[in-house]
Short mmCIF file of C-alpha atoms in Angstrom, two decimals:
data_model
loop_
_atom_site.label_atom_id
_atom_site.label_comp_id
_atom_site.label_asym_id
_atom_site.label_seq_id
_atom_site.Cartn_x
_atom_site.Cartn_y
_atom_site.Cartn_z
CA UNK A 135 0.03 0.04 -0.06
CA UNK A 136 0.98 3.60 -0.50
CA UNK A 137 0.36 6.77 1.39
CA UNK A 138 -3.08 8.38 0.13
CA UNK A 139 -2.78 11.92 -1.78
CA UNK A 140 -5.93 13.27 -2.95
CA UNK A 141 -4.47 13.47 -6.41
CA UNK A 142 -3.68 9.93 -6.53
CA UNK A 143 -6.90 8.47 -5.20
CA UNK A 144 -9.52 10.82 -6.35
CA UNK A 145 -9.38 9.68 -10.15
CA UNK A 146 -9.44 5.97 -8.79
CA UNK A 147 -12.80 6.82 -6.93
CA UNK A 148 -14.33 8.60 -9.96
CA UNK A 149 -13.38 5.43 -12.27
CA UNK A 150 -15.96 3.56 -10.18
CA UNK A 151 -18.84 6.25 -10.02
CA UNK A 152 -21.97 5.35 -11.85
CA UNK A 153 -21.33 1.57 -11.95
CA UNK A 154 -22.50 -1.28 -10.01
CA UNK A 155 -19.96 -2.03 -7.26
CA UNK A 156 -19.40 -3.88 -4.22
CA UNK A 157 -18.12 -2.08 -0.92
CA UNK A 158 -16.31 -3.52 1.80
CA UNK A 159 -16.31 -1.11 5.05
CA UNK A 160 -15.03 -1.82 8.29
CA UNK A 161 -13.96 -0.07 11.57
CA UNK A 162 -12.79 -1.61 14.55
CA UNK A 163 -10.69 -0.91 17.77
CA UNK A 164 -9.81 -4.74 17.92
CA UNK A 165 -11.22 -7.24 20.05
CA UNK A 166 -8.76 -6.83 22.79
CA UNK A 167 -9.17 -3.23 23.41
CA UNK A 168 -11.62 -3.62 26.47
CA UNK A 169 -9.33 -6.47 27.93
CA UNK A 170 -6.20 -4.35 27.86
CA UNK A 171 -8.14 -1.21 29.11
CA UNK A 172 -11.31 -2.04 30.89
CA UNK A 173 -12.48 1.55 30.80
CA UNK A 174 -12.34 1.42 26.89
CA UNK A 175 -15.51 1.46 25.01
CA UNK A 176 -14.88 -0.82 22.15
CA UNK A 177 -17.20 -0.51 18.84
CA UNK A 178 -16.87 -1.39 15.54
CA UNK A 179 -18.88 -2.04 12.25
CA UNK A 180 -18.57 -4.22 9.20
CA UNK A 181 -20.20 -4.58 5.92
CA UNK A 182 -18.98 -6.86 3.12
CA UNK A 183 -20.21 -6.97 -0.41
CA UNK A 184 -22.83 -4.26 -0.20
CA UNK A 185 -24.02 -3.85 -3.91
CA UNK A 186 -24.52 -0.08 -4.55
CA UNK A 187 -24.15 2.54 -7.41
CA UNK A 188 -22.71 5.82 -6.29
CA UNK A 189 -23.34 8.94 -8.19
CA UNK A 190 -20.04 10.46 -7.16
CA UNK A 191 -17.36 9.86 -4.33
CA UNK A 192 -14.87 12.44 -2.95
CA UNK A 193 -11.90 12.24 -0.83
CA UNK A 194 -11.17 15.14 1.37
CA UNK A 195 -8.87 16.10 4.13
CA UNK A 196 -5.26 16.71 4.80
CA UNK A 197 -4.34 13.33 6.15
CA UNK A 198 -5.69 11.20 7.59
CA UNK A 199 -8.45 11.35 4.65
CA UNK A 200 -12.21 11.13 4.54
CA UNK A 201 -13.96 9.41 1.91
CA UNK A 202 -17.76 9.86 1.01
CA UNK A 203 -19.78 8.10 -1.70
CA UNK A 204 -23.03 9.66 -2.53
CA UNK A 205 -25.78 7.19 -3.23
CA UNK A 206 -28.97 7.77 -4.99
CA UNK A 207 -30.87 7.96 -1.72
CA UNK A 208 -27.95 7.58 0.79
CA UNK A 209 -24.31 7.59 1.77
CA UNK A 210 -21.27 5.76 2.57
CA UNK A 211 -18.26 7.32 4.23
CA UNK A 212 -15.28 6.42 6.17
CA UNK A 213 -12.90 8.67 8.08
CA UNK A 214 -9.07 8.12 9.09
CA UNK A 215 -8.01 6.60 5.60
CA UNK A 216 -4.20 6.81 5.45
CA UNK A 217 -2.95 4.22 2.50
CA UNK A 218 -4.48 2.80 -0.59
CA UNK A 219 -3.74 0.31 -3.28
CA UNK A 220 -5.38 -0.67 -6.69
CA UNK A 221 -4.79 -4.27 -6.26
CA UNK A 222 -4.06 -6.83 -9.00
CA UNK A 223 -7.78 -7.51 -9.40
CA UNK A 224 -8.38 -3.80 -10.03
CA UNK A 225 -10.11 -3.03 -6.76
CA UNK A 226 -9.43 0.16 -4.88
CA UNK A 227 -8.45 -0.76 -1.35
CA UNK A 228 -8.29 2.24 1.14
CA UNK A 229 -7.30 1.48 4.58
CA UNK A 230 -6.51 3.74 7.67
CA UNK A 231 -3.54 2.56 9.83
CA UNK A 232 -3.64 3.99 13.51
CA UNK A 233 -0.65 5.50 15.32
CA UNK A 234 0.20 2.00 16.13
CA UNK A 235 0.37 0.88 12.61
CA UNK A 236 -2.93 -1.28 13.03
CA UNK A 237 -5.78 -1.28 10.70
CA UNK A 238 -8.43 0.87 12.19
CA UNK A 239 -10.58 1.54 9.07
CA UNK A 240 -10.96 0.14 5.56
CA UNK A 241 -13.02 1.24 2.54
CA UNK A 242 -12.74 -0.87 -0.52
CA UNK A 243 -14.61 -0.65 -3.95
CA UNK A 244 -14.75 -3.43 -6.37
CA UNK A 245 -16.58 -4.36 -9.52
CA UNK A 246 -16.57 -7.94 -8.65
CA UNK A 247 -17.70 -9.51 -5.17
CA UNK A 248 -15.03 -9.67 -2.43
CA UNK A 249 -14.11 -13.33 -1.56
CA UNK B 36 2.31 -35.18 30.64
CA UNK B 37 -0.04 -38.11 30.13
CA UNK B 38 0.12 -39.93 26.77
CA UNK B 39 -2.80 -39.69 24.75
CA UNK B 40 -4.45 -41.70 21.97
CA UNK B 41 -5.32 -38.81 19.60
CA UNK B 42 -5.33 -34.84 20.42
CA UNK B 43 -7.87 -32.57 18.79
CA UNK B 44 -7.07 -28.88 19.20
CA UNK B 45 -9.73 -26.33 18.13
CA UNK B 46 -9.02 -22.60 17.72
CA UNK B 47 -10.51 -19.95 15.64
CA UNK B 48 -7.45 -18.07 14.69
CA UNK B 49 -3.95 -18.83 13.15
CA UNK B 50 -1.68 -18.09 16.05
CA UNK B 51 -4.09 -19.03 18.92
CA UNK B 52 -1.98 -22.10 19.47
CA UNK B 53 1.31 -20.52 19.22
CA UNK B 54 1.82 -18.74 22.59
CA UNK B 55 0.09 -21.08 24.96
CA UNK B 56 -0.28 -24.67 23.45
CA UNK B 57 2.28 -25.08 20.88
CA UNK B 58 4.82 -26.71 23.32
CA UNK B 59 2.18 -29.04 24.36
CA UNK B 60 1.23 -29.81 20.81
CA UNK B 61 4.84 -30.62 19.94
CA UNK B 62 5.32 -32.72 23.03
CA UNK B 63 2.26 -34.94 22.01
CA UNK B 64 3.81 -35.26 18.64
CA UNK B 65 7.06 -36.24 19.94
CA UNK B 66 5.32 -38.89 21.98
CA UNK B 67 3.97 -40.37 18.88
CA UNK B 68 0.34 -39.20 19.34
CA UNK B 69 -1.50 -37.86 16.40
CA UNK B 70 -2.63 -34.20 16.64
CA UNK B 71 -5.40 -32.76 14.62
CA UNK B 72 -5.53 -28.89 14.62
CA UNK B 73 -8.78 -27.53 13.49
CA UNK B 74 -8.56 -23.84 12.73
CA UNK B 75 -11.72 -22.31 12.16
CA UNK B 76 -10.94 -19.00 10.31
CA UNK B 77 -8.05 -17.40 8.58
CA UNK B 78 -7.67 -14.48 10.88
CA UNK B 79 -9.00 -12.34 7.92
CA UNK B 80 -9.71 -9.34 10.28
CA UNK B 81 -6.25 -9.23 11.80
CA UNK B 82 -5.30 -5.45 12.33
CA UNK B 83 -1.52 -5.94 12.23
CA UNK B 84 -0.85 -4.90 8.60
CA UNK B 85 2.43 -3.27 9.21
CA UNK B 86 3.72 0.08 9.12
CA UNK B 87 4.31 0.87 6.44
CA UNK B 88 1.68 -1.96 5.39
CA UNK B 89 3.00 -5.16 3.98
CA UNK B 90 -0.58 -6.55 3.40
CA UNK B 91 -3.86 -5.35 2.67
CA UNK B 92 -7.32 -6.43 4.01
CA UNK B 93 -7.74 -8.60 1.10
CA UNK B 94 -4.17 -10.12 0.81
CA UNK B 95 -4.04 -10.82 4.74
CA UNK B 96 -5.95 -13.98 4.75
CA UNK B 97 -3.42 -15.87 2.31
CA UNK B 98 -0.47 -14.64 4.22
CA UNK B 99 -1.96 -15.84 7.42
CA UNK B 100 -2.86 -19.21 5.69
CA UNK B 101 0.71 -19.83 4.74
CA UNK B 102 1.65 -18.79 8.25
CA UNK B 103 -0.56 -21.28 9.81
CA UNK B 104 0.69 -24.06 7.54
CA UNK B 105 4.36 -23.23 8.29
CA UNK B 106 3.55 -23.28 12.02
CA UNK B 107 1.87 -26.65 11.64
CA UNK B 108 5.07 -27.87 9.92
CA UNK B 109 7.33 -26.58 12.88
CA UNK B 110 5.28 -28.27 15.46
CA UNK B 111 5.05 -31.51 13.35
CA UNK B 112 1.19 -31.41 12.87
CA UNK B 113 0.05 -33.94 10.22
CA UNK B 114 -3.52 -33.13 10.22
CA UNK B 115 -4.10 -29.22 9.90
CA UNK B 116 -7.73 -28.53 8.98
CA UNK B 117 -8.94 -25.12 8.19
CA UNK B 118 -12.43 -24.81 8.68
CA UNK B 119 -13.48 -21.84 6.49
CA UNK B 120 -15.09 -19.48 8.73
CA UNK B 121 -14.63 -15.91 8.83
CA UNK B 122 -12.74 -14.09 11.51
CA UNK B 123 -14.95 -11.96 13.91
CA UNK B 124 -18.20 -13.79 12.66
CA UNK B 125 -17.78 -17.14 14.55
CA UNK B 126 -20.31 -16.04 17.39
CA UNK B 127 -22.86 -15.11 14.61
CA UNK B 128 -22.84 -18.54 13.14
CA UNK B 129 -25.66 -21.15 13.79
CA UNK B 130 -24.97 -22.76 16.99
CA UNK B 131 -26.32 -26.21 15.98
CA UNK B 132 -24.08 -26.13 12.95
CA UNK B 133 -20.92 -25.06 15.06
CA UNK B 134 -21.83 -27.96 17.51
CA UNK B 135 -22.18 -30.50 14.65
CA UNK B 136 -18.88 -29.29 13.05
CA UNK B 137 -17.19 -30.40 16.32
CA UNK B 138 -19.19 -33.52 16.93
CA UNK B 139 -18.33 -34.78 13.52
CA UNK B 140 -14.74 -34.26 14.21
CA UNK B 141 -14.90 -36.16 17.52
CA UNK B 142 -16.80 -39.08 15.91
CA UNK B 143 -14.16 -39.37 13.12
CA UNK B 144 -11.13 -38.96 15.29
CA UNK B 145 -12.04 -40.34 18.63
CA UNK B 146 -9.76 -38.12 20.60
CA UNK B 147 -8.54 -38.80 24.07
CA UNK B 148 -7.99 -35.07 24.67
CA UNK B 149 -9.51 -31.77 23.24
CA UNK B 150 -7.62 -28.58 23.72
CA UNK B 151 -9.71 -25.38 23.15
CA UNK B 152 -10.53 -21.89 25.06
CA UNK B 153 -12.26 -22.02 28.29
CA UNK B 154 -15.91 -20.42 27.68
CA UNK B 155 -16.38 -17.11 29.53
CA UNK B 156 -12.58 -16.69 30.29
CA UNK B 157 -11.05 -16.13 26.66
CA UNK B 158 -11.84 -12.40 25.89
CA UNK B 159 -12.24 -12.69 22.26
CA UNK B 160 -15.90 -13.35 21.07
CA UNK B 161 -14.50 -15.67 18.52
CA UNK B 162 -12.65 -17.61 21.15
CA UNK B 163 -15.91 -17.90 23.27
CA UNK B 164 -18.01 -18.94 20.42
CA UNK B 165 -15.28 -21.70 19.63
CA UNK B 166 -15.16 -22.81 23.23
CA UNK B 167 -18.86 -22.97 23.61
CA UNK B 168 -19.22 -25.16 20.50
CA UNK B 169 -16.67 -27.36 21.81
CA UNK B 170 -18.45 -27.69 25.21
CA UNK B 171 -21.68 -28.30 23.71
CA UNK B 172 -20.37 -31.24 21.52
CA UNK B 173 -18.28 -32.66 24.31
CA UNK B 174 -21.47 -32.56 26.67
CA UNK B 175 -23.54 -34.61 24.12
CA UNK B 176 -21.47 -37.65 24.95
CA UNK B 177 -22.47 -39.93 27.73
CA UNK B 178 -21.03 -38.39 30.91
CA UNK B 179 -18.66 -41.45 31.51
CA UNK B 180 -17.10 -41.37 28.06
CA UNK B 181 -16.58 -37.53 27.63
CA UNK B 182 -13.29 -36.74 26.08
CA UNK B 183 -10.93 -34.89 28.43
CA UNK B 184 -11.34 -31.33 27.90
CA UNK B 185 -8.27 -28.93 28.64
CA UNK B 186 -8.97 -25.10 28.19
CA UNK B 187 -6.91 -22.06 27.87
CA UNK B 188 -8.11 -19.11 30.05
CA UNK B 189 -6.73 -15.65 30.13
CA UNK B 190 -9.53 -13.00 30.95
CA UNK B 191 -8.69 -10.52 33.75
CA UNK B 192 -9.31 -12.10 37.10
CA UNK B 193 -9.98 -15.68 35.64
CA UNK B 194 -7.99 -17.38 38.24
CA UNK B 195 -9.97 -15.81 41.07
CA UNK B 196 -13.15 -17.71 39.65
CA UNK B 197 -11.49 -20.85 38.18
CA UNK B 198 -8.95 -21.11 40.65
CA UNK B 199 -5.28 -21.98 39.67
CA UNK B 200 -4.84 -24.16 36.57
CA UNK B 201 -4.86 -27.70 37.30
CA UNK B 202 -2.63 -28.54 34.45
CA UNK B 203 0.84 -27.09 33.94
CA UNK B 204 3.12 -28.57 31.36
CA UNK B 205 6.82 -27.95 31.44
CA UNK B 206 7.71 -27.72 27.72
CA UNK B 207 11.31 -26.57 28.23
CA UNK B 208 12.58 -29.41 25.97
CA UNK B 209 10.60 -27.97 23.06
CA UNK B 210 11.16 -24.45 23.50
CA UNK B 211 12.77 -24.09 20.29
CA UNK B 212 9.76 -25.53 18.56
CA UNK B 213 7.50 -23.09 20.64
CA UNK B 214 9.70 -20.10 19.46
CA UNK B 215 9.54 -21.35 15.66
CA UNK B 216 5.73 -21.73 15.78
CA UNK B 217 5.39 -18.10 17.24
CA UNK B 218 7.90 -16.82 14.74
CA UNK B 219 5.68 -18.69 11.86
CA UNK B 220 2.90 -16.15 12.49
CA UNK B 221 5.23 -13.30 11.67
CA UNK B 222 2.39 -10.98 10.52
CA UNK B 223 0.93 -11.14 14.10
CA UNK B 224 3.78 -11.72 16.34
CA UNK B 225 6.89 -9.84 14.91
CA UNK B 226 6.32 -6.83 17.20
CA UNK B 227 5.83 -8.72 20.36
CA UNK B 228 8.78 -11.07 19.53
CA UNK B 229 11.19 -8.27 18.72
CA UNK B 230 10.59 -7.22 22.39
CA UNK B 231 10.44 -10.52 23.84
CA UNK B 232 13.46 -12.17 22.20
CA UNK B 233 15.91 -9.89 23.92
CA UNK B 234 14.53 -10.92 27.35
CA UNK B 235 14.51 -14.48 26.29
CA UNK B 236 18.09 -14.40 25.31
CA UNK B 237 19.02 -12.76 28.74
CA UNK B 238 17.07 -15.58 30.45
CA UNK B 239 14.64 -13.08 31.89
CA UNK B 240 12.87 -15.33 34.69
CA UNK B 241 9.48 -13.68 33.98
CA UNK B 242 9.60 -14.34 30.21
CA UNK B 243 11.06 -17.73 30.72
CA UNK B 244 8.31 -18.85 33.26
CA UNK B 245 5.93 -17.56 31.01
CA UNK B 246 6.90 -19.58 27.95
CA UNK B 247 8.36 -22.52 29.61
CA UNK B 248 5.05 -23.66 31.25
CA UNK B 249 1.78 -23.88 29.41
CA UNK B 250 -1.35 -23.91 31.57
CA UNK B 251 -4.69 -25.40 31.36
CA UNK B 252 -7.89 -25.87 33.06
CA UNK B 253 -9.97 -29.06 33.04
CA UNK B 254 -13.33 -28.00 32.10
CA UNK B 255 -15.55 -27.73 35.20
CA UNK B 256 -18.59 -29.77 34.31
CA UNK B 257 -20.06 -29.18 37.69
CA UNK B 258 -20.24 -25.53 36.86
CA UNK B 259 -21.14 -25.91 33.30
CA UNK B 260 -23.53 -23.12 32.21
CA UNK B 261 -22.81 -23.06 28.47
CA UNK B 262 -25.81 -22.36 26.47
#
């Protein structure tokens, strides 16, 4: 993966606009967060292979970045994105790695379902 | 350690076996006991992707699968089973199907010992769901024929409720294998091992004690409250 720049990633987001795509979206603190710190309120969310068509998408911020995808009647967005990759299957993988280097958020866009 | 006929190890994540159980597994194998390791997921949701990242959310399962196979090879496991579930979803699977998956393996392998997590004392939801499935499967057996069930517990304060572990295996004769198994899971263990290895090399008593002894609780059937 490479560090995100808006110039690099915005054209890739544009490339999927208006087409049916599959979305992977997750955010997590890790299952051990409350084990190591009992005062920590752990929360996360995960959706894999949501099939949507977005009208347009935009990446904003100074880093970490935020990406929002506007749907016909709704939204998808992720905050805290730091790295991206167009993988060998032509999928746009965006990830946010926390200060400890661990994955904290992921937003991925693919024209074929994720495994 | 008692000599077993067949050991069945059931954990949800590649690397669950490495820290607490790999020395025990290696010892059983050296004793000539066949060991089956059923690993329910491929750790797809692991958060350690490196900094800078060496993996993506999509490439991680392939990496962790290879690491699991390598760890099994280091321990000498001939029968590694990857059960095809997805990391962090185990507790949402159908409970009856989960129980049957374990029952089928018990029926096929006729193990004299099963090793898994201790339900209610193993922190991660996947650990807990795995442990419950194993307990339900073993509970179905006639009481006198139930397979021995040794469980790993590590939640905060678990010893206050469970008491001290009744099984404490000294695995110092296979420490190198244990270290090898931990190293095989490089994508999850590299950071921890870098810190630990120095202490290990200096024979730090706390680290040596932690890794030399593997601790298990026999499942307390008289206090069984697994649903």
